[in-house]
mmCIF file of N, CA and C in Angstrom:
data_model
loop_
_atom_site.group_PDB
_atom_site.id
_atom_site.type_symbol
_atom_site.label_atom_id
_atom_site.label_comp_id
_atom_site.label_asym_id
_atom_site.label_seq_id
_atom_site.Cartn_x
_atom_site.Cartn_y
_atom_site.Cartn_z
ATOM 1 N N ASP S 1 18.122 -14.341 -14.024
ATOM 2 C CA ASP S 1 17.868 -13.274 -15.662
ATOM 3 C C ASP S 1 17.014 -12.231 -14.497
ATOM 4 N N ILE S 2 17.270 -10.752 -15.834
ATOM 5 C CA ILE S 2 16.293 -9.711 -15.359
ATOM 6 C C ILE S 2 15.497 -9.609 -16.043
ATOM 7 N N LYS S 3 13.592 -9.856 -15.693
ATOM 8 C CA LYS S 3 12.531 -9.459 -17.125
ATOM 9 C C LYS S 3 12.457 -8.301 -17.467
ATOM 10 N N GLU S 4 11.930 -8.364 -19.231
ATOM 11 C CA GLU S 4 11.654 -6.725 -19.101
ATOM 12 C C GLU S 4 10.352 -6.449 -19.317
ATOM 13 N N VAL S 5 10.018 -5.496 -18.323
ATOM 14 C CA VAL S 5 8.539 -5.019 -18.487
ATOM 15 C C VAL S 5 8.525 -4.138 -18.825
ATOM 16 N N PRO S 6 7.493 -4.233 -19.699
ATOM 17 C CA PRO S 6 6.597 -3.112 -20.863
ATOM 18 C C PRO S 6 6.374 -1.880 -19.840
ATOM 19 N N SER S 7 6.602 -1.066 -20.971
ATOM 20 C CA SER S 7 6.082 0.153 -20.086
ATOM 21 C C SER S 7 4.881 -0.025 -20.271
ATOM 22 N N ARG S 8 4.241 0.966 -19.072
ATOM 23 C CA ARG S 8 2.322 0.507 -19.073
ATOM 24 C C ARG S 8 2.445 2.250 -18.220
ATOM 25 N N SER S 9 0.554 2.397 -18.882
ATOM 26 C CA SER S 9 0.091 4.024 -18.235
ATOM 27 C C SER S 9 -0.294 3.637 -16.823
ATOM 28 N N SER S 10 0.136 3.926 -15.833
ATOM 29 C CA SER S 10 -0.665 3.733 -14.537
ATOM 30 C C SER S 10 -1.055 5.361 -13.685
ATOM 31 N N PHE S 11 -0.898 4.452 -13.055
ATOM 32 C CA PHE S 11 -1.120 5.677 -11.602
ATOM 33 C C PHE S 11 -0.521 5.240 -10.345
ATOM 34 N N GLY S 12 0.136 5.302 -9.918
ATOM 35 C CA GLY S 12 1.372 5.226 -8.756
ATOM 36 C C GLY S 12 0.974 5.312 -7.359
ATOM 37 N N VAL S 13 1.363 4.864 -6.925
ATOM 38 C CA VAL S 13 1.706 5.045 -4.401
ATOM 39 C C VAL S 13 2.838 4.181 -4.370
ATOM 40 N N HIS S 14 3.751 5.273 -3.571
ATOM 41 C CA HIS S 14 4.908 4.950 -2.984
ATOM 42 C C HIS S 14 5.046 5.632 -1.465
ATOM 43 N N VAL S 15 4.728 4.433 -1.003
ATOM 44 C CA VAL S 15 4.788 4.220 0.514
ATOM 45 C C VAL S 15 5.793 3.981 1.801
ATOM 46 N N GLU S 16 6.564 4.706 2.354
ATOM 47 C CA GLU S 16 7.124 4.959 3.205
ATOM 48 C C GLU S 16 6.432 5.577 5.434
ATOM 49 N N LEU S 17 6.077 4.038 5.625
ATOM 50 C CA LEU S 17 6.269 4.114 7.059
ATOM 51 C C LEU S 17 6.910 3.096 7.881
ATOM 52 N N CYS S 18 6.768 4.098 8.968
ATOM 53 C CA CYS S 18 7.589 3.723 10.447
ATOM 54 C C CYS S 18 6.674 3.367 11.750
ATOM 55 N N VAL S 19 6.141 2.261 11.604
ATOM 56 C CA VAL S 19 5.023 1.491 12.653
ATOM 57 C C VAL S 19 5.990 1.327 14.071
ATOM 58 N N LYS S 20 4.904 1.722 14.968
ATOM 59 C CA LYS S 20 5.860 1.286 17.207
ATOM 60 C C LYS S 20 5.474 -0.496 16.708
ATOM 61 N N PRO S 21 6.848 -0.654 17.534
ATOM 62 C CA PRO S 21 7.016 -1.978 17.589
ATOM 63 C C PRO S 21 5.944 -2.886 17.962
ATOM 64 N N GLU S 22 4.938 -2.187 19.402
ATOM 65 C CA GLU S 22 4.321 -2.795 19.668
ATOM 66 C C GLU S 22 2.679 -3.038 19.048
ATOM 67 N N ILE S 23 2.860 -2.744 17.645
ATOM 68 C CA ILE S 23 1.225 -2.620 16.683
ATOM 69 C C ILE S 23 2.397 -2.909 15.478
ATOM 70 N N ARG S 24 3.347 -3.679 15.596
ATOM 71 C CA ARG S 24 4.149 -4.503 14.317
ATOM 72 C C ARG S 24 2.865 -5.599 13.943
ATOM 73 N N ASP S 25 2.946 -5.749 14.687
ATOM 74 C CA ASP S 25 2.010 -7.769 14.108
ATOM 75 C C ASP S 25 0.352 -7.360 13.362
ATOM 76 N N GLU S 26 -0.346 -6.276 13.931
ATOM 77 C CA GLU S 26 -1.699 -6.144 14.042
ATOM 78 C C GLU S 26 -1.132 -4.910 12.602
ATOM 79 N N LEU S 27 -0.530 -4.730 11.888
ATOM 80 C CA LEU S 27 -0.087 -3.894 10.897
ATOM 81 C C LEU S 27 0.202 -5.077 10.048
ATOM 82 N N LEU S 28 1.473 -6.144 10.058
ATOM 83 C CA LEU S 28 1.168 -7.025 9.884
ATOM 84 C C LEU S 28 -0.273 -7.538 9.330
ATOM 85 N N LYS S 29 -1.119 -7.871 9.936
ATOM 86 C CA LYS S 29 -1.916 -8.355 9.821
ATOM 87 C C LYS S 29 -3.361 -7.453 8.965
ATOM 88 N N CYS S 30 -2.417 -5.936 8.722
ATOM 89 C CA CYS S 30 -3.737 -5.656 8.148
ATOM 90 C C CYS S 30 -3.508 -5.264 6.852
ATOM 91 N N ILE S 31 -1.924 -4.829 6.593
ATOM 92 C CA ILE S 31 -1.290 -5.102 4.910
ATOM 93 C C ILE S 31 -1.804 -6.019 4.077
ATOM 94 N N LEU S 32 -1.690 -7.004 4.821
ATOM 95 C CA LEU S 32 -2.006 -8.622 4.027
ATOM 96 C C LEU S 32 -2.526 -8.950 3.387
ATOM 97 N N ASN S 33 -4.207 -8.343 4.343
ATOM 98 C CA ASN S 33 -5.344 -8.109 4.381
ATOM 99 C C ASN S 33 -5.633 -7.412 3.198
ATOM 100 N N ASN S 34 -4.820 -6.228 3.537
ATOM 101 C CA ASN S 34 -5.041 -5.107 2.234
ATOM 102 C C ASN S 34 -4.552 -5.490 1.031
ATOM 103 N N GLN S 35 -3.587 -5.871 1.043
ATOM 104 C CA GLN S 35 -2.390 -6.379 -0.677
ATOM 105 C C GLN S 35 -3.300 -8.294 -0.758
ATOM 106 N N LYS S 36 -3.889 -9.087 -0.431
ATOM 107 C CA LYS S 36 -4.784 -9.472 -0.570
ATOM 108 C C LYS S 36 -5.992 -9.365 -1.620
ATOM 109 N N GLY S 37 -6.883 -8.425 -0.931
ATOM 110 C CA GLY S 37 -7.984 -7.879 -1.352
ATOM 111 C C GLY S 37 -7.345 -7.139 -2.649
ATOM 112 N N SER S 38 -6.605 -6.500 -2.368
ATOM 113 C CA SER S 38 -5.810 -5.560 -3.823
ATOM 114 C C SER S 38 -6.621 -5.997 -5.257
ATOM 115 N N THR S 39 -4.842 -7.360 -4.806
ATOM 116 C CA THR S 39 -5.212 -8.089 -5.646
ATOM 117 C C THR S 39 -5.697 -9.018 -6.479
ATOM 118 N N LYS S 40 -6.753 -9.901 -5.251
ATOM 119 C CA LYS S 40 -8.061 -10.408 -5.955
ATOM 120 C C LYS S 40 -8.706 -10.423 -5.956
ATOM 121 N N GLU S 41 -9.120 -8.589 -5.750
ATOM 122 C CA GLU S 41 -10.899 -8.654 -6.032
ATOM 123 C C GLU S 41 -10.924 -6.776 -6.854
ATOM 124 N N GLU S 42 -9.450 -6.304 -7.217
ATOM 125 C CA GLU S 42 -9.448 -5.145 -7.466
ATOM 126 C C GLU S 42 -9.351 -5.723 -8.883
ATOM 127 N N PRO S 43 -10.221 -4.960 -10.147
ATOM 128 C CA PRO S 43 -9.439 -5.748 -11.573
ATOM 129 C C PRO S 43 -8.482 -4.631 -11.892
ATOM 130 N N LEU S 44 -8.231 -3.629 -11.022
ATOM 131 C CA LEU S 44 -7.697 -1.903 -11.824
ATOM 132 C C LEU S 44 -6.549 -1.952 -11.251
ATOM 133 N N CYS S 45 -6.162 -2.812 -9.630
ATOM 134 C CA CYS S 45 -5.203 -2.521 -9.219
ATOM 135 C C CYS S 45 -4.158 -3.972 -10.410
ATOM 136 N N LEU S 46 -2.821 -2.934 -10.634
ATOM 137 C CA LEU S 46 -1.797 -3.787 -11.263
ATOM 138 C C LEU S 46 -0.660 -4.625 -9.815
ATOM 139 N N GLN S 47 -0.744 -4.303 -9.295
ATOM 140 C CA GLN S 47 0.596 -4.418 -8.308
ATOM 141 C C GLN S 47 0.072 -4.134 -7.048
ATOM 142 N N TYR S 48 0.866 -4.318 -6.155
ATOM 143 C CA TYR S 48 0.913 -4.168 -5.040
ATOM 144 C C TYR S 48 1.980 -5.137 -4.143
ATOM 145 N N VAL S 49 2.903 -4.159 -3.797
ATOM 146 C CA VAL S 49 4.080 -4.703 -3.275
ATOM 147 C C VAL S 49 4.070 -4.388 -1.759
ATOM 148 N N PHE S 50 5.089 -4.748 -0.541
ATOM 149 C CA PHE S 50 5.390 -4.363 0.210
ATOM 150 C C PHE S 50 7.356 -4.468 0.820
ATOM 151 N N GLY S 51 7.713 -4.119 1.699
ATOM 152 C CA GLY S 51 8.628 -5.010 2.060
ATOM 153 C C GLY S 51 9.486 -4.277 3.877
ATOM 154 N N GLU S 52 9.818 -5.094 4.368
ATOM 155 C CA GLU S 52 10.271 -4.033 5.263
ATOM 156 C C GLU S 52 11.236 -3.829 5.064
ATOM 157 N N SER S 53 12.495 -2.084 5.816
ATOM 158 C CA SER S 53 13.586 -1.705 5.325
ATOM 159 C C SER S 53 14.918 -2.866 6.081
ATOM 160 N N THR S 54 15.903 -3.157 4.670
ATOM 161 C CA THR S 54 16.799 -3.373 5.415
ATOM 162 C C THR S 54 17.601 -2.556 6.483
ATOM 163 N N ASP S 55 17.544 -2.089 7.062
ATOM 164 C CA ASP S 55 18.972 -0.699 7.710
ATOM 165 C C ASP S 55 17.371 -0.178 8.775
ATOM 166 N N VAL S 56 16.343 0.031 8.613
ATOM 167 C CA VAL S 56 15.803 0.613 10.009
ATOM 168 C C VAL S 56 14.802 -0.505 10.150
ATOM 169 N N PRO S 57 14.383 -0.571 11.447
ATOM 170 C CA PRO S 57 13.808 -1.678 11.852
ATOM 171 C C PRO S 57 12.063 -1.197 11.573
ATOM 172 N N ASP S 58 11.680 -1.848 11.815
ATOM 173 C CA ASP S 58 9.955 -1.490 11.497
ATOM 174 C C ASP S 58 9.795 -0.610 10.424
ATOM 175 N N LYS S 59 10.248 -0.148 9.874
ATOM 176 C CA LYS S 59 10.391 0.766 8.447
ATOM 177 C C LYS S 59 9.433 -0.443 7.471
ATOM 178 N N PHE S 60 8.394 0.352 7.248
ATOM 179 C CA PHE S 60 8.028 -0.492 5.463
ATOM 180 C C PHE S 60 7.843 -0.118 4.578
ATOM 181 N N ILE S 61 7.776 0.144 3.230
ATOM 182 C CA ILE S 61 7.557 0.925 2.292
ATOM 183 C C ILE S 61 6.767 -0.630 1.225
ATOM 184 N N PHE S 62 5.810 0.731 0.574
ATOM 185 C CA PHE S 62 4.716 0.028 -0.436
ATOM 186 C C PHE S 62 5.008 0.172 -1.270
ATOM 187 N N HIS S 63 4.529 0.258 -3.162
ATOM 188 C CA HIS S 63 4.343 0.835 -4.509
ATOM 189 C C HIS S 63 3.690 -0.760 -4.390
ATOM 190 N N GLU S 64 2.439 0.425 -4.914
ATOM 191 C CA GLU S 64 1.009 0.172 -5.928
ATOM 192 C C GLU S 64 1.568 0.542 -7.120
ATOM 193 N N GLU S 65 0.012 -0.027 -7.711
ATOM 194 C CA GLU S 65 0.066 0.487 -9.495
ATOM 195 C C GLU S 65 -1.229 0.940 -9.628
ATOM 196 N N TYR S 66 -2.012 1.020 -10.145
ATOM 197 C CA TYR S 66 -3.637 0.994 -11.053
ATOM 198 C C TYR S 66 -3.505 0.838 -11.731
ATOM 199 N N LYS S 67 -3.971 0.662 -12.876
ATOM 200 C CA LYS S 67 -4.984 1.255 -14.037
ATOM 201 C C LYS S 67 -6.411 1.822 -14.522
ATOM 202 N N GLY S 68 -6.480 2.016 -15.403
ATOM 203 C CA GLY S 68 -7.756 2.884 -15.290
ATOM 204 C C GLY S 68 -7.767 4.409 -16.625
ATOM 205 N N GLU S 69 -9.335 5.011 -15.914
ATOM 206 C CA GLU S 69 -9.066 6.558 -16.907
ATOM 207 C C GLU S 69 -8.399 6.909 -15.522
ATOM 208 N N ASP S 70 -8.470 8.782 -16.503
ATOM 209 C CA ASP S 70 -7.237 9.101 -15.833
ATOM 210 C C ASP S 70 -5.827 8.806 -15.473
ATOM 211 N N GLY S 71 -5.489 8.256 -16.701
ATOM 212 C CA GLY S 71 -3.451 7.927 -15.953
ATOM 213 C C GLY S 71 -3.857 6.988 -15.080
ATOM 214 N N GLY S 72 -5.184 6.048 -14.737
ATOM 215 C CA GLY S 72 -4.326 5.220 -14.219
ATOM 216 C C GLY S 72 -5.575 5.450 -12.232
ATOM 217 N N LYS S 73 -5.628 6.676 -12.514
ATOM 218 C CA LYS S 73 -5.992 7.324 -10.988
ATOM 219 C C LYS S 73 -7.576 6.520 -10.337
ATOM 220 N N GLU S 74 -8.278 6.382 -11.735
ATOM 221 C CA GLU S 74 -10.099 5.433 -11.151
ATOM 222 C C GLU S 74 -9.395 3.933 -10.587
ATOM 223 N N GLY S 75 -8.431 3.711 -10.999
ATOM 224 C CA GLY S 75 -8.092 2.108 -9.655
ATOM 225 C C GLY S 75 -7.709 2.220 -8.830
ATOM 226 N N PHE S 76 -6.669 3.861 -8.321
ATOM 227 C CA PHE S 76 -6.275 3.946 -7.014
ATOM 228 C C PHE S 76 -8.120 4.885 -6.182
ATOM 229 N N ASP S 77 -8.926 4.946 -6.957
ATOM 230 C CA ASP S 77 -10.109 6.022 -5.953
ATOM 231 C C ASP S 77 -10.769 4.844 -6.002
ATOM 232 N N ALA S 78 -10.844 3.588 -6.302
ATOM 233 C CA ALA S 78 -12.026 2.240 -6.450
ATOM 234 C C ALA S 78 -11.135 2.302 -5.161
ATOM 235 N N HIS S 79 -9.789 1.712 -5.297
ATOM 236 C CA HIS S 79 -9.386 1.475 -3.702
ATOM 237 C C HIS S 79 -9.861 2.187 -2.561
ATOM 238 N N THR S 80 -9.339 2.849 -2.668
ATOM 239 C CA THR S 80 -9.701 3.908 -1.729
ATOM 240 C C THR S 80 -11.401 3.858 -1.424
ATOM 241 N N LYS S 81 -12.360 2.760 -2.005
ATOM 242 C CA LYS S 81 -13.786 2.706 -1.815
ATOM 243 C C LYS S 81 -13.835 1.341 -1.207
ATOM 244 N N THR S 82 -13.019 0.257 -1.222
ATOM 245 C CA THR S 82 -12.812 -0.857 -0.827
ATOM 246 C C THR S 82 -13.485 -1.358 1.504
ATOM 247 N N PRO S 83 -13.660 -2.729 1.499
ATOM 248 C CA PRO S 83 -13.845 -2.934 3.153
ATOM 249 C C PRO S 83 -12.561 -2.925 3.072
ATOM 250 N N HIS S 84 -11.592 -3.782 2.527
ATOM 251 C CA HIS S 84 -10.382 -4.247 2.778
ATOM 252 C C HIS S 84 -9.705 -2.064 3.221
ATOM 253 N N PHE S 85 -9.280 -1.219 2.370
ATOM 254 C CA PHE S 85 -9.097 0.429 2.599
ATOM 255 C C PHE S 85 -9.414 0.868 3.514
ATOM 256 N N GLU S 86 -10.899 0.315 3.901
ATOM 257 C CA GLU S 86 -11.642 0.953 5.102
ATOM 258 C C GLU S 86 -10.415 -0.130 6.630
ATOM 259 N N ALA S 87 -10.350 -0.815 6.498
ATOM 260 C CA ALA S 87 -9.935 -1.638 6.619
ATOM 261 C C ALA S 87 -8.333 -1.090 8.043
ATOM 262 N N TRP S 88 -7.452 -0.615 6.836
ATOM 263 C CA TRP S 88 -6.458 0.444 6.972
ATOM 264 C C TRP S 88 -7.025 1.170 7.742
ATOM 265 N N GLU S 89 -7.708 1.989 7.091
ATOM 266 C CA GLU S 89 -8.433 3.678 7.586
ATOM 267 C C GLU S 89 -8.341 3.073 8.608
ATOM 268 N N ARG S 90 -9.000 1.889 9.376
ATOM 269 C CA ARG S 90 -9.284 1.883 10.755
ATOM 270 C C ARG S 90 -7.642 1.922 11.755
ATOM 271 N N PHE S 91 -7.220 1.375 10.870
ATOM 272 C CA PHE S 91 -6.413 0.715 11.702
ATOM 273 C C PHE S 91 -4.798 1.965 11.925
ATOM 274 N N VAL S 92 -4.718 3.381 10.970
ATOM 275 C CA VAL S 92 -4.153 4.188 11.289
ATOM 276 C C VAL S 92 -4.732 5.527 12.769
ATOM 277 N N GLU S 93 -6.154 5.556 12.623
ATOM 278 C CA GLU S 93 -6.598 5.813 13.715
ATOM 279 C C GLU S 93 -6.155 5.533 14.651
ATOM 280 N N LYS S 94 -5.846 4.350 14.538
ATOM 281 C CA LYS S 94 -4.695 4.529 16.106
ATOM 282 C C LYS S 94 -3.564 4.248 17.070
ATOM 283 N N ASP S 95 -3.208 5.761 15.477
ATOM 284 C CA ASP S 95 -1.938 6.512 15.834
ATOM 285 C C ASP S 95 -0.740 5.057 16.121
ATOM 286 N N PRO S 96 -0.835 4.539 14.990
ATOM 287 C CA PRO S 96 0.027 3.569 15.184
ATOM 288 C C PRO S 96 1.856 3.903 14.927
ATOM 289 N N PHE S 97 1.990 5.158 14.488
ATOM 290 C CA PHE S 97 3.458 5.364 13.131
ATOM 291 C C PHE S 97 4.114 6.594 14.427
ATOM 292 N N THR S 98 5.365 6.181 14.010
ATOM 293 C CA THR S 98 6.492 6.299 15.302
ATOM 294 C C THR S 98 6.948 7.931 14.845
ATOM 295 N N SER S 99 5.963 8.355 13.181
ATOM 296 C CA SER S 99 6.474 9.342 12.264
ATOM 297 C C SER S 99 5.212 9.911 11.312
ATOM 298 N N PRO S 100 5.344 10.605 10.785
ATOM 299 C CA PRO S 100 4.320 10.300 9.853
ATOM 300 C C PRO S 100 4.735 10.269 8.549
ATOM 301 N N PRO S 101 3.674 8.903 7.997
ATOM 302 C CA PRO S 101 3.793 8.547 6.227
ATOM 303 C C PRO S 101 4.512 9.439 5.309
ATOM 304 N N VAL S 102 5.288 9.240 4.950
ATOM 305 C CA VAL S 102 6.160 9.863 4.034
ATOM 306 C C VAL S 102 5.104 8.760 2.459
ATOM 307 N N VAL S 103 4.535 9.759 1.674
ATOM 308 C CA VAL S 103 3.308 9.108 0.512
ATOM 309 C C VAL S 103 3.940 10.222 -0.533
ATOM 310 N N ASN S 104 3.930 9.511 -1.987
ATOM 311 C CA ASN S 104 3.883 10.331 -2.642
ATOM 312 C C ASN S 104 3.327 9.455 -3.751
ATOM 313 N N PHE S 105 3.081 10.592 -4.346
ATOM 314 C CA PHE S 105 2.065 9.448 -6.516
ATOM 315 C C PHE S 105 2.929 9.862 -7.043
ATOM 316 N N PHE S 106 2.621 8.316 -7.854
ATOM 317 C CA PHE S 106 3.144 9.218 -9.455
ATOM 318 C C PHE S 106 2.395 8.476 -10.706
ATOM 319 N N LYS S 107 2.980 8.999 -11.973
ATOM 320 C CA LYS S 107 2.103 8.552 -12.867
ATOM 321 C C LYS S 107 3.370 7.451 -14.051
#
């Protein structure tokens, strides 16, 4: 059964990234930490889900939604100031991707 989800005002981000195979396990550890911190510690986080492409190995797709002022941007801005997001930024500094991430914001 498909559950009907009511429309809600939110600020979202959709990210697609391709990680180098040799750093894949570190990526998974980092994003699981980010997901846990986002959903358990951020009251303005509505959703943080990710998965791996079924067609392209080592390609990951993220979907995040936040609420708050300015159509939810407040929640996203708060997310970028957390310790788990800082850990993500440190991971990104290692040049882990095979191509530039594709990032799209939406309301």
